[in-house]
Amino acid sequence: MGETPVEHAEPAEAEPGAGVPAPTSPAGPAATGHGATGHSASGRVTRARRRRRAVTLRMGWRGRREPTRADPSRLRALDVVHESWLELSRRPLRTVLTGLGVALGTGAVIATQGLVSTVRYQVSDEFDAQLATQVEVRLRSAVGDEPVGAVATPDAGAGFPPSAGDLDRVAALSGVEGVAVLRDSQQEVPVGLARVTDRTTAGEAAYVRGVDAAGLEAVGARITGQAWSSWHDATGQRVALLGRRTADELGLGEVRPGDQVFVDGLGFTLLGIVEDGGRARGLANGVVVPATATGHFLMSEERDRVLVVTAPGAAKDVEAVLPVALSPTDPERYSAYSPTRSDTLRRAVDGSFHSLALALGAVVMGLGLVSIGNATLTSVLQRINEIGIRRALGARPRHIAAHIVVDAALTGAAGGLIGAVGGLAATLAVTAQQGWQPVLDPRLPPLGIVAGALVGAVAGLYPARVGSRLQPTEALRRE
Amino acid sequence: MSGSGAIVTCAGVSKTYGEGVARVEALKGASFAVGRGEQVAVCGPSGSGKSTLMNVLGLLDVPTEGSYELLGIDVSALGEPGRAGLRSRVIGFVFQSFHLLGARSAAENVELALLYSAVPRRHRSAVARETLARVGLAHRADADVTTLSGGERQRVAIARAIAHGPELLLADEPTGNLDTATSDQVLSVLDDLNTGDGLTQIVVTHSEALAARIGRRLDVLDGVVTDSAGVAAAGRADGG
């Protein structure tokens, strides 16, 4: 007890300066009180107090000197997080259920986003390779770009198919790799098969497709047997190919020399079978004859078209000059159309998908906010006693508020994490099942966690206000 | 100025709640002083104002009138931040119903005593274990407090009340929920802290036996505090 009298003297000296709230000596009784009498724990505290200045984040008191006894109490930001971690990690199920709304919101946004970008990638992969390199030209009158009155010009019918010279000019355009004239009959016509060995088979109904020899090559049609040549085109020879589907309907496996096909009663020499129409899918379904030999049938002017295959990236340029190249004297006659225009449409579709996903996510996040806010408020009301204890131990109202907001924010972050994992899993499951290459934005999962934490923090504001306004004496009375 | 070593100096401390007909005078002009190293029993029936007195002394409540000096610091001049600062450094609380946090270990509960003075966690942990050893619970440091007996819980609560090295221990019926045997254990811990470390203690009790064991006694009846140390205490308070 040797030091005790010295300590007793110290507050007395401070008293004349009445009103000054603290003894001036920083190493006052707080530092030496029990240490002097062998209380090793408080000795440790004193060392800790000196050391902490360098390493703590402060909440409240910001001075650089050693705190006197009446300086505000302090709470390190890291400790707030650790306290919330203790609270939440020991009640994992409650934490997860509380954060479920946020989990669903985050998951919905991430899954939708992942699926939309994956699908878009798939579509562009397939779509663009084919369609960014082709332009279709139709008679403007057939497309309906012109008033009906203008369609009935005397030479409207004479516009299709374009003459060989016109087509040559198109083929000579820079960026053009192939030109195909394609025509279709208005209706299906009876088609029968006459083979050298067999009798004529029963007729099937099929469309007549007109195409030129260069066109078959340009569209990349895969043919077994043989195609015709430009000579057949020029002379309007009655030769034909059968689409694979029509051949199957007629029970024809492979073409033998001498096989004939009767189309609407007219005999055509059968040269082969179109296994795959390439860019002109319709060629695999129907009877394919030279475009110049279609005069025997009623053709659909609406479906008459010239398909121009271009080098990659050239479609737009070719599209711009095609009508002039085909008909220098009357470019208005033709209308060119590049399917890459559907990019715009697709973007619009994607855009509405995205806004839908975001709206859905926002609604679910709103529910998550309410659910976390509600659960946090309930938890505050259940832990009133704990709030009283913390106040007695030196917590200030703002410390209580910080505990509550961080509790809620961590709950939200946990929800965001679960949602991110769930959303990714859903995306991967769907893409794996579809055999797609998943396309994911790597920023989304961390963003989901941050968004969850923010939603939680906002949800914690009102409970924090309630909790921090409790009177400690009241709070300690509750059990 | 023989009382210059006073930890607590109250002069005319009053506390009233409510207004008009609902006005309650919970404390009426309490004047007394408690010197360093004293152990004081506060006795009185329920509703007499003991709790209000303890709340005022523990800086959880603010007196309506009068002056209260803690360690020579005029507490009425402080705002809540300063009072919270004093609570975190100078005062230790022991409650009748322990008030430990469930789902936490004994050591984690004791660490809370240092949380609001920004002591780094590993120091808090070390201090908590040392303090638990002092109350004979080193072996239970990692036990969840809900698995502890009443006596053990109260000793954890005492460890929490002293871990930060306070100058004043306020105990509100510390043995009120305990049987005689465990009460004796808890009381001997408190006695050790008083006689061994010179820790000033103010203990609220209903028990005459406990009051008799403690040397000095403050009686509270209808908000009036009577000091068994009598006129001397009033004189000290006036001197402050």
XYZ file of C-alpha atoms in Angstrom:
719
model
C 0.000 0.000 0.000
C 3.066 2.193 -0.085
C 2.024 4.167 -3.150
C -1.544 4.705 -2.162
C -1.121 7.990 -0.267
C 0.573 9.535 -3.278
C -2.383 8.626 -5.433
C -4.783 10.016 -2.886
C -3.107 13.355 -3.065
C -3.449 13.607 -6.767
C -7.173 14.199 -7.244
C -7.020 16.743 -4.424
C -4.525 18.780 -6.384
C -6.722 18.611 -9.391
C -9.692 19.931 -7.510
C -8.769 23.622 -7.348
C -9.061 23.708 -11.096
C -12.712 22.827 -10.577
C -14.705 21.922 -13.603
C -11.711 20.594 -15.499
C -12.922 17.095 -15.983
C -9.738 15.124 -15.621
C -6.586 14.836 -13.604
C -3.733 16.226 -15.638
C -1.310 13.381 -15.135
C -1.837 10.875 -17.923
C -0.292 8.098 -15.855
C -2.717 8.728 -13.038
C -4.344 6.204 -10.742
C -5.863 4.372 -13.678
C -2.423 3.332 -14.730
C -0.951 2.418 -11.393
C -3.917 1.597 -9.154
C -3.887 -2.159 -9.032
C -0.635 -2.746 -10.756
C 1.046 -1.360 -7.653
C -0.609 -3.981 -5.547
C 0.186 -6.857 -7.825
C -2.855 -6.895 -10.103
C -1.016 -8.136 -13.136
C -4.062 -7.955 -15.381
C -4.341 -4.222 -15.064
C -0.638 -3.880 -15.718
C -1.283 -5.587 -18.986
C -4.139 -3.241 -19.700
C -1.879 -0.255 -19.210
C 0.669 -1.562 -21.664
C -2.098 -2.309 -24.069
C -3.481 1.189 -23.771
C -0.146 2.671 -24.649
C 0.392 0.397 -27.584
C -2.993 0.659 -29.163
C -2.522 4.238 -30.273
C -0.484 3.090 -33.225
C -2.753 0.341 -34.400
C -6.340 1.319 -33.810
C -9.004 2.812 -35.945
C -10.885 5.107 -33.664
C -14.556 5.785 -33.346
C -15.145 8.963 -31.450
C -12.128 10.110 -29.546
C -9.451 11.281 -31.945
C -6.776 12.865 -29.805
C -3.148 11.868 -30.023
C -2.405 12.041 -26.308
C -3.055 9.185 -23.919
C -6.757 9.353 -23.040
C -7.614 10.648 -19.612
C -10.271 8.882 -17.638
C -13.085 11.143 -18.750
C -12.261 11.069 -22.440
C -14.981 9.450 -24.533
C -14.915 5.693 -24.782
C -13.712 4.266 -28.069
C -14.551 1.330 -30.259
C -12.337 0.125 -33.076
C -14.016 -0.426 -36.449
C -12.419 -3.863 -36.679
C -13.890 -4.779 -33.316
C -17.348 -3.778 -34.486
C -17.000 -6.231 -37.368
C -15.593 -8.907 -35.073
C -18.437 -8.500 -32.581
C -20.980 -8.821 -35.388
C -19.118 -11.836 -36.718
C -19.322 -13.480 -33.290
C -23.005 -12.725 -33.088
C -23.879 -13.888 -36.607
C -21.572 -16.871 -36.935
C -22.935 -18.469 -33.775
C -26.444 -18.297 -35.169
C -25.746 -19.275 -38.785
C -29.223 -20.515 -39.621
C -30.889 -17.352 -38.392
C -28.352 -15.259 -40.300
C -28.933 -17.170 -43.518
C -32.708 -17.021 -43.223
C -32.560 -13.312 -42.487
C -30.413 -12.734 -45.552
C -32.525 -14.974 -47.754
C -34.351 -12.108 -49.453
C -31.079 -10.523 -50.457
C -29.780 -13.936 -51.533
C -32.752 -14.423 -53.848
C -32.416 -10.916 -55.265
C -28.708 -11.242 -55.958
C -29.140 -14.754 -57.280
C -31.917 -13.710 -59.654
C -29.894 -10.837 -61.081
C -26.708 -12.867 -61.470
C -28.424 -15.911 -62.967
C -30.421 -13.834 -65.446
C -27.379 -11.815 -66.371
C -25.313 -14.966 -66.822
C -27.950 -16.687 -68.938
C -28.638 -13.648 -71.083
C -24.984 -13.080 -71.869
C -24.471 -16.809 -72.456
C -27.404 -17.020 -74.837
C -26.331 -13.852 -76.591
C -22.896 -15.359 -77.073
C -24.416 -18.551 -78.477
C -26.660 -16.596 -80.817
C -23.921 -14.369 -82.103
C -21.641 -17.350 -82.487
C -24.059 -19.069 -84.830
C -25.968 -16.167 -86.269
C -23.257 -13.726 -87.076
C -20.914 -16.116 -88.829
C -23.664 -16.935 -91.301
C -25.689 -13.843 -91.571
C -23.149 -11.085 -91.283
C -21.874 -12.259 -94.663
C -25.037 -12.229 -96.705
C -27.419 -9.768 -98.311
C -30.780 -10.526 -99.830
C -32.275 -8.535 -102.680
C -35.960 -8.630 -103.550
C -38.166 -6.679 -105.834
C -39.260 -3.628 -103.943
C -42.805 -4.225 -105.110
C -42.666 -7.693 -103.553
C -41.301 -6.420 -100.267
C -44.098 -3.896 -100.069
C -41.855 -0.893 -99.698
C -43.852 0.940 -102.332
C -47.467 1.981 -102.469
C -49.578 -0.707 -104.127
C -50.258 1.477 -107.126
C -46.626 1.589 -108.088
C -46.318 -2.195 -108.149
C -48.342 -2.555 -111.284
C -45.699 -1.084 -113.577
C -45.607 -2.956 -116.893
C -42.082 -4.257 -116.389
C -42.489 -5.235 -112.751
C -42.623 -8.907 -113.719
C -39.664 -8.487 -116.004
C -37.503 -7.501 -113.051
C -36.956 -11.112 -111.974
C -34.783 -12.981 -112.404
C -32.225 -10.281 -113.231
C -30.372 -10.803 -116.461
C -26.999 -12.556 -116.532
C -25.356 -9.222 -117.210
C -26.941 -7.663 -114.166
C -25.834 -10.601 -112.030
C -22.306 -10.361 -113.433
C -22.132 -6.728 -112.286
C -23.127 -7.821 -108.781
C -20.586 -10.632 -108.787
C -17.913 -8.122 -109.732
C -18.651 -5.906 -106.719
C -15.848 -5.748 -104.227
C -16.568 -7.994 -101.234
C -19.002 -10.232 -103.120
C -18.072 -13.900 -103.030
C -21.071 -15.470 -104.621
C -24.514 -14.738 -106.033
C -27.533 -17.013 -105.972
C -30.861 -16.450 -107.688
C -33.588 -18.152 -105.650
C -37.225 -18.617 -106.585
C -40.065 -20.580 -105.012
C -43.355 -21.783 -106.395
C -46.486 -20.264 -104.948
C -47.877 -23.630 -103.974
C -46.867 -27.223 -103.652
C -47.243 -29.173 -106.898
C -47.555 -32.908 -107.503
C -44.194 -34.619 -107.829
C -43.698 -38.169 -109.037
C -40.663 -40.331 -109.614
C -39.959 -42.487 -112.690
C -36.987 -44.820 -112.414
C -35.457 -47.043 -115.031
C -36.043 -50.144 -112.983
C -39.210 -49.272 -111.095
C -42.594 -48.016 -111.993
C -43.620 -44.461 -111.281
C -44.135 -43.983 -107.608
C -47.140 -42.327 -106.124
C -46.955 -38.561 -106.217
C -46.056 -36.336 -103.300
C -46.715 -32.614 -103.048
C -43.646 -30.382 -102.997
C -42.560 -26.843 -103.675
C -40.568 -26.035 -106.795
C -37.378 -24.161 -106.043
C -35.594 -22.274 -108.778
C -31.902 -21.604 -108.455
C -29.019 -21.012 -110.860
C -25.898 -23.175 -111.080
C -23.690 -20.452 -109.595
C -26.235 -20.040 -106.829
C -26.039 -23.672 -105.771
C -22.364 -23.154 -105.194
C -22.760 -19.744 -103.619
C -25.186 -20.886 -100.922
C -22.936 -23.825 -100.123
C -25.526 -26.523 -100.900
C -24.265 -30.061 -100.342
C -25.281 -32.252 -103.245
C -24.978 -35.975 -103.895
C -25.039 -36.868 -107.571
C -24.243 -33.806 -109.595
C -25.370 -30.229 -110.008
C -26.174 -28.637 -113.328
C -24.002 -26.129 -115.131
C -24.503 -22.584 -116.384
C -25.233 -24.053 -119.809
C -28.407 -25.657 -118.356
C -29.271 -22.262 -116.919
C -28.694 -20.446 -120.166
C -30.784 -22.900 -122.169
C -33.471 -23.572 -119.600
C -32.850 -27.333 -119.531
C -35.369 -29.516 -117.706
C -33.024 -30.928 -115.115
C -33.762 -31.231 -111.409
C -32.424 -32.032 -107.964
C -34.579 -33.385 -105.187
C -34.368 -31.991 -101.705
C -33.414 -34.648 -99.178
C -36.753 -34.426 -97.383
C -38.739 -34.763 -100.583
C -36.515 -37.617 -101.755
C -37.192 -39.423 -98.491
C -40.912 -38.864 -98.911
C -40.634 -40.435 -102.347
C -38.592 -43.311 -100.982
C -35.531 -42.370 -102.987
C -32.192 -43.298 -101.433
C -29.764 -42.397 -104.185
C -30.107 -41.208 -107.752
C -29.262 -43.518 -110.586
C -28.665 -42.447 -114.185
C -31.900 -42.241 -116.080
C -34.083 -41.411 -113.080
C -36.736 -38.867 -113.901
C -38.945 -36.710 -111.795
C -42.335 -35.548 -112.909
C -43.189 -32.107 -111.640
C -46.783 -31.079 -112.184
C -46.811 -33.510 -115.094
C -43.548 -32.316 -116.706
C -40.608 -34.670 -116.875
C -37.234 -33.480 -115.555
C -33.980 -35.403 -115.627
C -32.973 -36.105 -112.035
C -29.318 -35.265 -111.432
C -28.939 -35.659 -107.683
C -30.125 -34.873 -104.190
C -29.622 -31.677 -102.158
C -28.574 -33.099 -98.790
C -28.252 -29.715 -97.168
C -29.326 -26.368 -98.579
C -26.579 -24.369 -96.848
C -27.676 -20.769 -96.614
C -30.837 -21.576 -98.551
C -32.290 -24.197 -96.216
C -35.412 -24.561 -98.356
C -33.431 -26.305 -101.103
C -33.425 -29.481 -99.018
C -37.201 -29.533 -99.153
C -38.764 -29.560 -102.600
C -37.767 -29.969 -106.218
C -34.850 -27.818 -107.269
C -34.695 -26.777 -110.926
C -32.772 -24.128 -112.888
C -34.245 -20.688 -112.257
C -34.657 -20.321 -116.022
C -36.769 -23.508 -116.123
C -39.349 -22.238 -113.662
C -41.446 -20.630 -116.391
C -43.561 -23.792 -116.428
C -44.793 -23.133 -112.916
C -46.578 -20.417 -111.031
C -43.791 -18.791 -109.072
C -44.148 -16.539 -106.066
C -42.886 -13.092 -106.909
C -42.827 -12.300 -103.188
C -40.237 -14.979 -102.582
C -38.035 -14.243 -105.586
C -34.700 -13.130 -104.278
C -31.022 -12.789 -105.049
C -28.831 -13.939 -102.223
C -25.412 -12.330 -102.254
C -22.674 -13.896 -100.172
C -20.042 -11.412 -99.067
C -16.690 -11.400 -97.413
C -16.904 -11.061 -93.609
C -17.828 -7.516 -92.676
C -18.673 -6.474 -96.241
C -22.405 -7.114 -96.005
C -23.343 -3.556 -95.054
C -21.330 -2.013 -97.884
C -22.619 -4.471 -100.437
C -26.135 -3.883 -99.225
C -25.748 -0.164 -99.907
C -24.691 -0.539 -103.571
C -26.590 -3.665 -104.595
C -29.760 -2.040 -105.940
C -27.713 0.248 -108.181
C -25.498 -2.591 -109.391
C -28.491 -4.756 -110.252
C -30.438 -2.039 -111.993
C -28.419 1.106 -112.749
C -31.303 2.736 -114.555
C -33.901 1.994 -111.920
C -32.263 1.257 -108.567
C -35.609 1.791 -106.864
C -36.784 -1.483 -108.317
C -34.826 -3.562 -105.793
C -34.644 -3.565 -102.054
C -31.538 -4.985 -100.393
C -31.633 -6.356 -96.908
C -28.791 -7.533 -94.736
C -29.855 -9.731 -91.812
C -27.136 -8.180 -89.690
C -29.689 -5.463 -89.184
C -31.274 -7.804 -86.703
C -28.352 -6.914 -84.419
C -30.307 -3.858 -83.482
C -33.350 -5.901 -82.802
C -31.380 -8.416 -80.808
C -29.789 -5.669 -78.774
C -33.212 -4.271 -78.038
C -34.415 -7.697 -76.983
C -31.350 -8.187 -74.781
C -31.859 -4.727 -73.339
C -35.411 -5.440 -72.279
C -34.241 -8.746 -70.812
C -31.635 -6.906 -68.770
C -34.074 -4.319 -67.504
C -36.480 -7.084 -66.622
C -33.764 -8.887 -64.664
C -32.765 -5.683 -62.915
C -36.361 -4.803 -62.088
C -36.952 -8.291 -60.752
C -33.736 -8.116 -58.762
C -34.652 -4.693 -57.398
C -38.048 -5.903 -56.247
C -36.564 -8.953 -54.546
C -33.810 -6.805 -53.014
C -36.528 -4.508 -51.676
C -38.121 -7.522 -50.049
C -34.692 -8.457 -48.722
C -34.314 -4.992 -47.247
C -37.635 -5.277 -45.447
C -36.806 -8.766 -44.243
C -33.385 -7.791 -42.863
C -34.763 -4.602 -41.340
C -37.544 -6.515 -39.664
C -35.294 -9.291 -38.386
C -32.718 -6.794 -37.130
C -35.354 -4.814 -35.299
C -36.651 -8.007 -33.713
C -33.133 -8.972 -32.757
C -32.554 -5.519 -31.213
C -35.709 -5.861 -29.159
C -34.611 -9.328 -28.052
C -31.175 -8.053 -27.108
C -32.194 -4.972 -25.150
C -30.515 -6.422 -22.084
C -27.280 -6.883 -24.013
C -27.473 -3.273 -25.141
C -27.764 -2.260 -21.479
C -24.717 -4.352 -20.575
C -22.695 -2.830 -23.380
C -23.688 0.655 -22.300
C -22.639 -0.165 -18.730
C -19.305 -1.395 -20.078
C -18.729 1.955 -21.751
C -20.501 1.782 -25.102
C -21.872 5.055 -26.380
C -25.120 5.272 -28.354
C -23.163 5.521 -31.581
C -21.275 2.345 -30.707
C -24.573 0.529 -30.239
C -25.771 1.927 -33.580
C -22.551 0.769 -35.247
C -22.985 -2.756 -33.862
C -26.535 -2.954 -35.192
C -25.800 -1.499 -38.638
C -22.795 -3.773 -39.107
C -24.823 -6.789 -37.945
C -27.367 -6.014 -40.628
C -24.727 -5.225 -43.268
C -22.911 -8.518 -42.641
C -26.219 -10.366 -42.813
C -26.846 -8.678 -46.157
C -23.345 -9.534 -47.347
C -23.916 -13.161 -46.360
C -27.136 -13.090 -48.358
C -25.281 -11.549 -51.290
C -22.627 -14.258 -51.103
C -25.201 -17.033 -51.060
C -27.061 -15.361 -53.923
C -23.873 -15.004 -55.961
C -22.979 -18.667 -55.474
C -26.564 -19.725 -56.213
C -26.807 -17.526 -59.294
C -23.520 -18.835 -60.687
C -24.533 -22.405 -59.948
C -27.864 -21.911 -61.717
C -26.143 -20.385 -64.741
C -23.602 -23.194 -64.903
C -26.283 -25.859 -64.479
C -28.385 -24.495 -67.333
C -25.448 -23.938 -69.673
C -24.002 -27.372 -68.917
C -27.339 -28.961 -69.627
C -27.651 -27.058 -72.913
C -24.058 -27.759 -73.848
C -23.359 -24.014 -74.032
C -20.216 -22.175 -73.228
C -21.112 -20.180 -70.085
C -20.342 -16.481 -70.356
C -20.141 -14.745 -66.962
C -19.243 -11.245 -65.920
C -16.597 -11.709 -63.183
C -17.561 -8.391 -61.587
C -21.047 -9.583 -60.731
C -20.457 -11.892 -57.734
C -18.385 -9.372 -55.725
C -20.843 -6.688 -56.765
C -23.659 -8.855 -55.426
C -21.932 -9.149 -52.056
C -21.339 -5.401 -51.864
C -24.932 -4.690 -52.888
C -26.130 -7.111 -50.215
C -24.023 -5.360 -47.587
C -25.396 -1.974 -48.641
C -28.975 -3.194 -48.558
C -28.311 -4.668 -45.110
C -26.737 -1.469 -43.820
C -29.696 0.591 -45.025
C -32.060 -1.933 -43.467
C -30.135 -1.596 -40.178
C -30.537 2.172 -39.918
C -33.919 2.216 -38.240
C -33.164 -0.642 -35.800
C -29.904 1.144 -34.984
C -31.816 4.298 -34.190
C -34.148 2.370 -31.908
C -31.329 0.500 -30.197
C -29.067 3.483 -29.679
C -31.842 5.533 -28.088
C -32.540 3.033 -25.359
C -31.744 4.297 -21.871
C -29.169 2.004 -20.284
C -31.049 1.890 -16.984
C -34.194 0.801 -18.834
C -32.303 -1.690 -20.932
C -30.645 -3.344 -17.936
C -33.997 -3.891 -16.277
C -35.135 -6.140 -19.161
C -34.255 -9.775 -19.227
C -9.615 17.716 3.735
C -9.162 14.371 5.393
C -11.346 12.893 2.639
C -9.060 13.862 -0.210
C -8.818 10.189 -1.092
C -12.536 10.046 -1.848
C -13.531 8.051 -4.884
C -17.156 9.093 -4.681
C -18.388 12.420 -3.340
C -22.103 13.116 -3.447
C -23.568 16.400 -2.291
C -27.333 16.874 -2.333
C -27.830 14.408 -5.161
C -31.502 14.134 -6.095
C -33.262 12.288 -8.855
C -36.854 12.798 -9.815
C -38.804 11.033 -12.507
C -41.945 12.239 -14.241
C -43.858 15.443 -13.698
C -46.957 16.675 -11.935
C -48.869 13.974 -10.094
C -46.652 11.301 -11.646
C -43.575 12.931 -10.153
C -41.473 10.476 -8.181
C -38.568 11.525 -6.025
C -36.367 8.471 -6.240
C -33.420 10.114 -4.492
C -33.671 13.017 -2.083
C -30.541 14.991 -1.482
C -28.073 12.182 -0.938
C -24.820 13.429 0.564
C -22.010 11.071 1.395
C -18.508 10.163 0.372
C -16.761 6.880 -0.195
C -13.025 6.791 0.299
C -10.497 4.817 -1.669
C -10.384 1.184 -0.664
C -13.658 1.286 1.247
C -16.264 -1.448 1.080
C -19.765 -0.095 1.547
C -23.072 -1.910 1.813
C -26.209 -0.203 0.517
C -29.294 -1.515 2.279
C -32.980 -0.804 1.963
C -36.283 -2.314 0.898
C -37.318 -2.700 -2.728
C -38.257 0.568 -4.371
C -36.435 2.608 -1.771
C -34.123 4.178 -4.332
C -31.142 1.823 -4.136
C -31.185 1.111 -7.848
C -31.445 4.781 -8.709
C -28.512 5.484 -6.407
C -26.448 2.765 -8.072
C -27.391 3.983 -11.570
C -26.346 7.507 -10.664
C -23.090 6.314 -9.090
C -22.442 4.113 -12.131
C -23.044 7.037 -14.536
C -25.917 5.206 -16.196
C -28.295 7.891 -14.980
C -27.895 11.631 -14.457
C -28.990 13.280 -11.195
C -31.578 16.035 -11.449
C -29.900 18.078 -8.725
C -26.772 18.106 -6.646
C -23.185 17.377 -7.465
C -21.482 14.069 -7.929
C -17.740 13.852 -8.174
C -16.069 10.633 -9.227
C -12.310 10.632 -8.611
C -12.567 14.378 -8.248
C -14.147 14.742 -11.670
C -17.381 16.719 -11.660
C -19.497 14.261 -13.559
C -22.389 16.656 -14.142
C -20.100 18.637 -16.443
C -19.641 15.625 -18.702
C -21.762 14.579 -21.641
C -22.612 10.991 -22.457
C -19.321 10.392 -24.289
C -17.317 11.371 -21.225
C -19.557 9.366 -18.897
C -19.202 6.361 -21.208
C -15.443 6.897 -21.119
C -15.444 6.828 -17.309
C -17.632 3.716 -17.313
C -15.197 1.986 -19.621
C -12.127 2.862 -17.530
C -13.083 3.514 -13.935
C -16.256 1.619 -13.099
C -17.027 -2.076 -12.941
C -20.569 -3.434 -12.680
C -21.734 -6.703 -11.150
C -25.438 -7.465 -11.515
C -27.758 -9.724 -9.585
C -28.660 -11.723 -12.678
C -25.053 -11.761 -13.997
C -26.006 -10.244 -17.383
C -23.567 -12.338 -19.359
C -23.954 -12.700 -23.133
C -25.129 -16.170 -24.103
C -23.551 -18.123 -26.949
C -20.179 -16.724 -25.926
C -17.398 -18.196 -23.867
C -16.449 -16.950 -20.428
C -13.306 -15.352 -21.848
C -15.265 -13.613 -24.607
C -17.603 -12.171 -22.009
C -14.701 -10.876 -19.934
C -13.085 -9.376 -23.033
C -16.097 -7.104 -23.434
C -14.793 -5.081 -20.495
C -11.962 -3.861 -22.722
C -13.905 -3.549 -25.966
C -14.892 0.068 -25.503
C -11.420 1.253 -24.603
C -10.101 0.116 -27.976
C -7.699 -2.450 -26.561
C -6.492 -4.713 -29.383
C -8.145 -8.102 -29.401
C -5.171 -10.258 -28.509
C -4.481 -8.099 -25.463
C -8.117 -8.309 -24.494
C -7.934 -12.056 -24.747
C -4.794 -12.289 -22.619
C -6.202 -9.976 -19.967
C -9.497 -11.874 -19.942
C -7.704 -15.157 -19.243
C -5.544 -13.674 -16.517
C -8.591 -12.147 -14.891
C -10.543 -15.398 -15.077
C -7.603 -17.096 -13.369
C -7.856 -14.552 -10.566
C -11.456 -15.550 -9.869
C -10.516 -19.245 -10.051
C -12.043 -19.962 -13.466
C -8.977 -20.412 -15.660
C -10.169 -23.924 -16.542
C -13.557 -22.618 -17.693
C -12.275 -19.805 -19.882
C -13.468 -21.406 -23.119
C -16.729 -22.776 -21.779
C -19.964 -21.338 -23.099
C -21.389 -19.312 -20.224
C -24.727 -21.082 -20.524
C -22.996 -24.272 -19.345
C -21.677 -22.646 -16.158
C -23.243 -22.845 -12.710
C -24.697 -19.733 -11.066
C -21.648 -19.222 -8.890
C -19.342 -19.616 -11.865
C -21.367 -17.190 -13.899
C -21.209 -14.570 -11.193
C -17.445 -15.028 -10.938
C -17.218 -14.545 -14.733
C -19.272 -11.388 -14.277
C -16.874 -10.218 -11.569
C -13.938 -10.941 -13.852
C -15.627 -8.816 -16.517
C -16.170 -6.048 -13.962
C -12.491 -5.897 -12.980
C -10.660 -6.837 -16.190
C -10.129 -3.236 -17.215
C -8.734 -2.302 -13.806
C -11.551 -0.108 -12.496
C -11.365 2.087 -9.406
C -14.920 1.519 -8.285
C -16.866 -1.726 -8.277
C -20.639 -1.418 -8.125
C -22.359 -4.676 -7.233
C -26.151 -4.878 -7.281
C -27.200 -7.820 -5.078
C -24.312 -9.929 -6.362
C -25.459 -12.966 -4.362
C -29.190 -12.433 -4.763
C -29.559 -15.353 -7.166
C -27.107 -17.689 -5.425
C -27.352 -20.247 -2.648
C -25.395 -19.814 0.580
C -22.375 -21.879 -0.415
C -21.836 -20.204 -3.782
C -22.613 -16.829 -2.211
C -19.686 -17.346 0.139
C -17.396 -18.123 -2.808
C -18.482 -14.981 -4.642
C -18.202 -12.831 -1.514
C -14.724 -14.091 -0.789
C -13.689 -13.086 -4.306
C -15.073 -9.602 -3.659
C -13.347 -9.467 -0.251
C -10.036 -10.464 -1.819
C -10.352 -7.696 -4.357
C -11.061 -5.219 -1.549
C -8.447 -6.241 0.967
C -5.862 -7.465 -1.513
C -6.107 -4.890 -4.290
C -7.743 -2.065 -2.367
C -10.605 -2.005 -4.879
C -13.353 0.318 -3.662
C -16.694 -1.477 -3.614
C -20.305 -0.419 -3.175
C -22.528 -3.452 -2.722
C -26.315 -3.345 -2.723
C -27.770 -6.102 -0.590
C -30.939 -7.303 1.043
C -28.968 -9.663 3.214
C -28.339 -8.513 6.764
C -25.633 -11.166 7.012
C -23.802 -9.692 4.048
C -24.326 -6.151 5.308
C -22.912 -7.137 8.678
C -19.871 -8.630 7.007
C -19.165 -5.330 5.293
C -17.890 -2.623 7.543
C -19.741 0.449 6.397
C -23.384 0.776 5.569
C -25.629 3.243 3.714
C -29.327 2.857 4.407
C -31.774 3.992 1.741
C -35.409 4.536 2.631
C -37.885 6.441 0.450
C -35.050 8.060 -1.453
C -33.267 9.274 1.660
C -29.736 7.992 2.122
C -28.565 7.633 5.718
C -24.883 7.098 6.274
C -23.969 4.869 9.183
C -20.674 6.712 9.169
C -22.867 9.711 10.047
C -21.871 13.330 10.330
C -18.303 12.702 9.270
C -19.373 11.699 5.806
C -21.568 14.756 5.375
C -18.647 16.906 6.467
C -16.407 15.335 3.882
C -18.971 15.906 1.203
C -19.318 19.558 2.110
C -15.558 19.929 2.093
C -15.474 18.738 -1.517
